[in-house]
Coordinates of C-alpha atoms and ligand atoms in Angstrom, one line a residue:
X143 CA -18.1 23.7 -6.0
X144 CA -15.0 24.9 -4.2
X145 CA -11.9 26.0 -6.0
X146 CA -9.2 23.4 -5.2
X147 CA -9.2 20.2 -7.5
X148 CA -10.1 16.9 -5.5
X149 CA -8.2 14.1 -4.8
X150 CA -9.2 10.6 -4.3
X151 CA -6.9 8.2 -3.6
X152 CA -7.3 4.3 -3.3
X153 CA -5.4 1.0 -2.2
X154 CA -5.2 -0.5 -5.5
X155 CA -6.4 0.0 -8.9
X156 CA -9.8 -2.5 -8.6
X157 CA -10.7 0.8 -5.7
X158 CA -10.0 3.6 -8.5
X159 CA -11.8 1.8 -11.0
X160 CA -15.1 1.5 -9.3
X161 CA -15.1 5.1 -8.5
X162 CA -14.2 5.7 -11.8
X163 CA -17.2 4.2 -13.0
X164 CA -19.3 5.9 -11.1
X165 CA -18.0 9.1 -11.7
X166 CA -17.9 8.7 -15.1
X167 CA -21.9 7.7 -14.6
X168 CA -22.4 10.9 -13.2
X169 CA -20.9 13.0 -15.8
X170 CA -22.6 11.2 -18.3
X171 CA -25.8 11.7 -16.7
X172 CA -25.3 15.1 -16.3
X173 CA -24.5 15.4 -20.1
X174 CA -27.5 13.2 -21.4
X175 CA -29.6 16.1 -18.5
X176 CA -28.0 18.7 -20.2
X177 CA -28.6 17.8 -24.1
X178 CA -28.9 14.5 -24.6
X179 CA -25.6 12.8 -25.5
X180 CA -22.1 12.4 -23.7
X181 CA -19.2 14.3 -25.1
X182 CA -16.6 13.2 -24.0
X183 CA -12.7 13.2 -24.7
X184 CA -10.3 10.8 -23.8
X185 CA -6.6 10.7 -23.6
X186 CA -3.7 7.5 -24.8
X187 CA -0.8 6.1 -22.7
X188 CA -2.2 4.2 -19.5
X189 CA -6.0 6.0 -19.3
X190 CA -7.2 3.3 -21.8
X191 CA -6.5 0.4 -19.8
X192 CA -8.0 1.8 -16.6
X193 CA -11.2 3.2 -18.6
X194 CA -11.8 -0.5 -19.9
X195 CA -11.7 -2.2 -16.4
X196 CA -14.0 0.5 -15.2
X197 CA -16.3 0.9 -17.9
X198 CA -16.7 -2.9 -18.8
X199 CA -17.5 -4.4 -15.6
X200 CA -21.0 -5.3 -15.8
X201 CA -23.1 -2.8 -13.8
X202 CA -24.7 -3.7 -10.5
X203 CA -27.4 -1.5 -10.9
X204 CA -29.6 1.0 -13.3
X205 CA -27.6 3.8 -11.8
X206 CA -24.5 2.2 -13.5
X207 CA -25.1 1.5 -16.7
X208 CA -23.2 3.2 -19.3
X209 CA -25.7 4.2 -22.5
X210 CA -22.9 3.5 -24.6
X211 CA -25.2 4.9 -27.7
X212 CA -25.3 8.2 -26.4
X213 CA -21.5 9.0 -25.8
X214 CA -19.8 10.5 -28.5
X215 CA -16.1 9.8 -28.0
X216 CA -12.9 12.6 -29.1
X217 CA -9.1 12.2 -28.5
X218 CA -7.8 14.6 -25.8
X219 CA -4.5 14.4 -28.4
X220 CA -3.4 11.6 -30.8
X221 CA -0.3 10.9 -33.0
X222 CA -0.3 11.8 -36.5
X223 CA -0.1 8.1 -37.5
X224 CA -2.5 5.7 -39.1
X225 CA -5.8 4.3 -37.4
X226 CA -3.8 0.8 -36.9
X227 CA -0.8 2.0 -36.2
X228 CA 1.2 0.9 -32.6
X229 CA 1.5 5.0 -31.7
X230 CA -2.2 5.5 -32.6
X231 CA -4.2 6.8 -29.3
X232 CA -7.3 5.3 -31.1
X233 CA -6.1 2.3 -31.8
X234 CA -5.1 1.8 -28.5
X235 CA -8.7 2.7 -27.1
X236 CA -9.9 0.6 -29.8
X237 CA -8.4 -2.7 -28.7
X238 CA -8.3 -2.2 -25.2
X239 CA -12.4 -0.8 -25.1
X240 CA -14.1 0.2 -27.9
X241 CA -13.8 -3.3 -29.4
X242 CA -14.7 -4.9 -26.4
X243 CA -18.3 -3.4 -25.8
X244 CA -21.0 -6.1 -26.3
X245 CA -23.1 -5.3 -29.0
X246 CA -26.2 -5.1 -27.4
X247 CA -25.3 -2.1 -24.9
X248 CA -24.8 -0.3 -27.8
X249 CA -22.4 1.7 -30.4
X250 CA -21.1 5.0 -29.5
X251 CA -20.0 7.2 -31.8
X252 CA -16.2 7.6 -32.0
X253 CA -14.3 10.4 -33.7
X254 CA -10.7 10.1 -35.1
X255 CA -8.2 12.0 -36.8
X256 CA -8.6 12.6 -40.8
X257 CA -5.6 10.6 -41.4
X258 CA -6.0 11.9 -45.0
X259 CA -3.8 14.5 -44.1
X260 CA -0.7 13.1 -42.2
X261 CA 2.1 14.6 -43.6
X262 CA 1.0 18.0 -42.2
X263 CA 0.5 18.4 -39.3
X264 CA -1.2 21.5 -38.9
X265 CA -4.1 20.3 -40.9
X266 CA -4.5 17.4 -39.3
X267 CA -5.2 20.0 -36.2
X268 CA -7.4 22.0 -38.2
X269 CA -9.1 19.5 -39.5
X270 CA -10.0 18.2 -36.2
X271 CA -10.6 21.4 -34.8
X272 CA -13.3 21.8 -37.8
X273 CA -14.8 18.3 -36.8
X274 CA -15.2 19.9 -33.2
X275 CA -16.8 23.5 -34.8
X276 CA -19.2 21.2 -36.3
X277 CA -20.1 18.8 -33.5
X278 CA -20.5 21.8 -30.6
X279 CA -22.0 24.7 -32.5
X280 CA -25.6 23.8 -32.0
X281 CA -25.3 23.9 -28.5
X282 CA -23.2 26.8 -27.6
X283 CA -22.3 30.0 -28.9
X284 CA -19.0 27.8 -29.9
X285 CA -16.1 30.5 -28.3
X286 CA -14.7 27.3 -26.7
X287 CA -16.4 23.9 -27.0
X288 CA -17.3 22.5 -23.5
X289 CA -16.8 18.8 -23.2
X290 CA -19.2 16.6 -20.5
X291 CA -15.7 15.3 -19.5
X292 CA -12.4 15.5 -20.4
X293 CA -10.1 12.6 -19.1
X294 CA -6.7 13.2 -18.4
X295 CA -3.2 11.5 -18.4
X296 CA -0.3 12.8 -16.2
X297 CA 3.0 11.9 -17.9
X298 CA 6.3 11.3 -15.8
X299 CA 7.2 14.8 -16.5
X300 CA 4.1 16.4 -16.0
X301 CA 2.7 16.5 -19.8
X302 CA -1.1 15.9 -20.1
X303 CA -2.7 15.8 -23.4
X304 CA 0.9 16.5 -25.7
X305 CA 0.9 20.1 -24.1
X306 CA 4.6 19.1 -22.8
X307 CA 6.3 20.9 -19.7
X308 CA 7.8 25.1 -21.2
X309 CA 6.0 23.9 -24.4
X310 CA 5.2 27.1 -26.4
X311 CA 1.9 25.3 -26.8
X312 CA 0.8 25.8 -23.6
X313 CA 0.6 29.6 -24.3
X314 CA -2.0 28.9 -27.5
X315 CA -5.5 31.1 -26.7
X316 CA -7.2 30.5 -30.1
X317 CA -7.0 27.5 -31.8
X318 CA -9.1 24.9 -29.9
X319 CA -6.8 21.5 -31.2
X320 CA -2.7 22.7 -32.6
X321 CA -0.2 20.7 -33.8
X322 CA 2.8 20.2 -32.3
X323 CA 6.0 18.7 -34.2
X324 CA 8.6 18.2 -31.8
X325 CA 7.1 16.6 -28.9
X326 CA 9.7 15.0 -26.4
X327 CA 8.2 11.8 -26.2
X328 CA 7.6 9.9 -29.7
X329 CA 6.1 9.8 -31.8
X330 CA 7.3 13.8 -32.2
X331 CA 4.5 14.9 -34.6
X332 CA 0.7 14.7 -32.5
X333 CA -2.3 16.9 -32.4
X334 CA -3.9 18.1 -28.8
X335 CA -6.7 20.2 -27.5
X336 CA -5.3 23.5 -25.5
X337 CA -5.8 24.3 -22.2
X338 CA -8.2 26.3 -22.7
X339 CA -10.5 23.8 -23.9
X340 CA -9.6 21.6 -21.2
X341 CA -10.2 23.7 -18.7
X342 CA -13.8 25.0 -20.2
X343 CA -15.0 21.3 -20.1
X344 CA -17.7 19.9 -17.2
X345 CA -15.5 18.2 -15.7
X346 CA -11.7 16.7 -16.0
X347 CA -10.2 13.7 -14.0
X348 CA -6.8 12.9 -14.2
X349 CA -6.0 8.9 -13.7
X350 CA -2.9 8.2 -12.9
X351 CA -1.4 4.6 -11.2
X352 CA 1.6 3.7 -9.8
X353 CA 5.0 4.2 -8.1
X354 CA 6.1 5.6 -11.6
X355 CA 3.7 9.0 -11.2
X356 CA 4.9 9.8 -7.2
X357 CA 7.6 12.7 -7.9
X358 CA 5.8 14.4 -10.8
X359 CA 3.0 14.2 -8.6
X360 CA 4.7 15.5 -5.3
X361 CA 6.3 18.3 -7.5
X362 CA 2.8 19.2 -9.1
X363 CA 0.9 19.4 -5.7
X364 CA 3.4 20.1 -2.8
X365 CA 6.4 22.3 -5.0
X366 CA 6.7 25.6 -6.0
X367 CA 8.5 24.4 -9.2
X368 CA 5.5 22.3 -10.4
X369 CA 3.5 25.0 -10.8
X370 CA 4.0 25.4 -14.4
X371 CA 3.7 22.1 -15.3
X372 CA 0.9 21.1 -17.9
X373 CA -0.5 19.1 -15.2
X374 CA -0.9 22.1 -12.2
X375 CA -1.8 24.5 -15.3
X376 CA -5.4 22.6 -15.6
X377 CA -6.0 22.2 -11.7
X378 CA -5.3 25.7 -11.7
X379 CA -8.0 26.6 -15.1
X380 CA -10.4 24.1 -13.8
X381 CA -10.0 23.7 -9.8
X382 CA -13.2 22.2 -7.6
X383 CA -14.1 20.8 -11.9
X384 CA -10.9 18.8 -12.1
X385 CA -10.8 15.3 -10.2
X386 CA -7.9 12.8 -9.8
X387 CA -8.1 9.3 -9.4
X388 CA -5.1 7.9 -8.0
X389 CA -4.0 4.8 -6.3
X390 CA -1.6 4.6 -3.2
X391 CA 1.8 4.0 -4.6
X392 CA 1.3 7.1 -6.8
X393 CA 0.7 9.2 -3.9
X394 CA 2.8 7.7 -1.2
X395 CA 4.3 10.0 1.1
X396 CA 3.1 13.5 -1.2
X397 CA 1.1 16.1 1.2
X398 CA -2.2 17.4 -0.7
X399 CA -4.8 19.9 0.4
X400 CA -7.7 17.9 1.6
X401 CA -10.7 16.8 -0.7
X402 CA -13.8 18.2 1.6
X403 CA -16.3 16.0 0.4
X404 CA -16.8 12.3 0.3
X405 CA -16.8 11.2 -2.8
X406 CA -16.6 11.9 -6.6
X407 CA -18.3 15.0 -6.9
X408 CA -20.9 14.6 -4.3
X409 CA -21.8 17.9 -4.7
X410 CA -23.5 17.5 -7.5
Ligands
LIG731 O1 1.9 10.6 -24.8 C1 1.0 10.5 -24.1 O2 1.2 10.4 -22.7 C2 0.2 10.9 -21.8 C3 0.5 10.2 -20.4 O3 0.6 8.8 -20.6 P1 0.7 7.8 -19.4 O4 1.0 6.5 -20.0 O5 1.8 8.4 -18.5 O6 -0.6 7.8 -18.6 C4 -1.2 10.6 -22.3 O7 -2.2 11.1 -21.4 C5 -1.4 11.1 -23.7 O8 -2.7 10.9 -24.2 C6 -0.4 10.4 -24.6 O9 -0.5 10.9 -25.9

């Protein structure tokens, strides 16, 4: 695998979302090879919507079918709010894909914040950090937890996960999920994974859509200025591992270093 992330790019959303799915297929194939489930973390804001059309189209082939019982879902971050709440990243993924999963393709297994705890912060972080400890320290050696695939949002000013742009945050090397109380965008109070841990995973995609994303994304790819941007922080920890799905109006008119291969990680 080469060390430059790739890019894929598409005419319109229905493109991205096929890809999507199979890419998604491959990782989760290569995590059921590996040890039998899917772990897999996901991020709010536009990602669910996109995950859904990809993932809930019916599959056109045993290749594509998504074995929905063996993917055990995480938040990439999440707002220290209720389950139901507007804010909640959960709830979000909840309505737009978790709820709409016919029964019979299976249940997977979905973990959320302890919202027992949401007047601090910090142990709502610990708490999932602890939930993490537990779920990856059969497998590894548990320095860093190593997700199948992390999927990724790129805000409009470069924030992925809540690790915001000169964020102090993005400096953390120990804990694997801190809170953060003052994020820019609101809600202010949220929990995230750290880079490191999103860079240690399989793989990470980015998804981003839209008109709305083409000057963060020209700064993150073709400007010196963007380098220290949450966004060109991960392509730079996880490079040939970190993929992004994008459609043309995102994109138009920003220069990237060409993707060598063909497709989603047809190196593989
Ligand atoms: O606040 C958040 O924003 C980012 C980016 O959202 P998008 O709507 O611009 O895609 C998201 O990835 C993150 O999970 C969320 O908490």
């Amino acid at each position: 695998m080469d060390g430059q992330p790739h890019l894929y790019s598409f005419p319109t959303s229905t493109e991205l979302c096929k890809l999507l799915r199979t890419y998604v297929g491959r990782c989760e194939k290569a995590g059921l090879t590996r040890h039998g489930v899917f772990k897999i973390a996901v991020s709010g804001g536009s990602l669910p919507k996109t995950l859904a059309t990809a993932l809930l189209a019916p599959s056109t082939s045993e290749d594509e079918k998504i074995h929905w019982d063996k993917w055990e879902i995480f938040f990439a971050d999440e707002r220290a709010v209720a389950l139901d709440h507007a804010d909640s990243n959960y709830c979000l993924l909840k309505s737009e894909l978790l709820d709409k999963i016919p029964a019979s393709e299976g249940v997977p297994a979905v973990h959320p914040i302890d919202t027992d705890v949401l007047n601090d912060t910090q142990e709502v972080a610990d708490r999932y950090e602890q939930l993490l400890v537990k779920s990856f320290a059969s497998r590894d050696s548990v320095k860093l937890p190593i997700f199948d695939l992390v999927l990724l949002g790129c805000g409009p000013d470069g924030h992925t996960c809540s690790l915001f742009p000169g964020h102090e945050l993005l400096r953390e090397q120990n804990a694997w999920v801190a809170p953060i109380e003052d994020s820019p965008k609101p809600p202010p109070c949220r929990i995230t994974l750290t880079l490191p841990v999103v860079v240690h995973a399989v793989h990470i995609a980015f998804v981003a859509t839209g008109a709305g994303k083409k000057d963060i994304l020209k700064e993150i790819f073709e400007l010196e200025s963007g380098r220290s941007l949450p966004c060109a922080m991960v392509n730079e920890g996880a490079k040939g591992r970190c993929s992004w799905f994008v459609d043309d109006p995102a994109v138009e008119g920003v220069a990237f270093p060409p993707t060598p291969d063909s497709g989603p990680d047809s190196d593989e």
